[in-house]
């Protein structure tokens, strides 16, 4: 399982945001400037925020009910309780930055997420899949996340550097593969990476991302050895999609 393989015992992410407001400073009765923005500045700010297109994605509790739960079967695979709240790779960076969506869509601005790990019981060195469901503000925001992934797939086809927590990894090439015919749109890639333990060997990872309205379903599969295992297991995609489509009712 992906959590078992992690060398680090945990990771902490600190994010700080600071907002600043702009507008004309109006003089008050005491001669000091007022902090209230002018009507022009206020209307400009409002017009810069597009209206939502359709309903928002489910909240965290609802997504958790839609993701595969521990013990769920998918052919020879079985879902397990993850050790972390998200895949360890979610804290990785990429150089150039345009390639980051191939590692994580976190920068796309989701509003909630739910995570599951799926593998072969009793075989931790077999194919391992991280399943990550994410909600967005609306369908347009989720579509923008897929657009950024498509752009990364094109511009990073010749490789990039994945800046990991312990050691950087060189991605040698990114190749589009057949995506499942589900959801509103879907993308799938084969990612070949140089083995950091043996520079003459290559490791294989497969990524499939499906969008359904304001929700993305991401499947990231890999294996410990150099075997090219052919793609995200279809059984896992099917099991997760069936559970999601049965339980998701847009508001």
PDB file of N, CA and C in Angstrom, residues 12-20:
ATOM      1  N   UNK A  12       4.032  17.842   7.073  1.00  0.00           N
ATOM      2  CA  UNK A  12       3.200  18.982   7.453  1.00  0.00           C
ATOM      3  C   UNK A  12       3.288  20.028   6.367  1.00  0.00           C
ATOM      4  N   UNK A  13       2.149  20.555   5.982  1.00  0.00           N
ATOM      5  CA  UNK A  13       2.109  21.611   4.984  1.00  0.00           C
ATOM      6  C   UNK A  13       1.586  22.871   5.658  1.00  0.00           C
ATOM      7  N   UNK A  14       2.309  23.952   5.481  1.00  0.00           N
ATOM      8  CA  UNK A  14       1.864  25.233   6.010  1.00  0.00           C
ATOM      9  C   UNK A  14       1.511  26.123   4.838  1.00  0.00           C
ATOM     10  N   UNK A  15       0.305  26.660   4.822  1.00  0.00           N
ATOM     11  CA  UNK A  15      -0.093  27.583   3.756  1.00  0.00           C
ATOM     12  C   UNK A  15      -0.587  28.861   4.385  1.00  0.00           C
ATOM     13  N   UNK A  16      -0.086  29.966   3.937  1.00  0.00           N
ATOM     14  CA  UNK A  16      -0.521  31.241   4.481  1.00  0.00           C
ATOM     15  C   UNK A  16      -1.029  32.105   3.349  1.00  0.00           C
ATOM     16  N   UNK A  17      -2.149  32.713   3.552  1.00  0.00           N
ATOM     17  CA  UNK A  17      -2.693  33.603   2.544  1.00  0.00           C
ATOM     18  C   UNK A  17      -2.941  34.947   3.178  1.00  0.00           C
ATOM     19  N   UNK A  18      -2.730  35.965   2.412  1.00  0.00           N
ATOM     20  CA  UNK A  18      -2.983  37.313   2.918  1.00  0.00           C
ATOM     21  C   UNK A  18      -3.787  38.047   1.876  1.00  0.00           C
ATOM     22  N   UNK A  19      -4.851  38.702   2.285  1.00  0.00           N
ATOM     23  CA  UNK A  19      -5.678  39.448   1.350  1.00  0.00           C
ATOM     24  C   UNK A  19      -5.447  40.929   1.524  1.00  0.00           C
ATOM     25  N   UNK A  20      -5.556  41.660   0.456  1.00  0.00           N
ATOM     26  CA  UNK A  20      -5.427  43.110   0.535  1.00  0.00           C
ATOM     27  C   UNK A  20      -6.540  43.732  -0.281  1.00  0.00           C
TER      28      UNK A  20
END
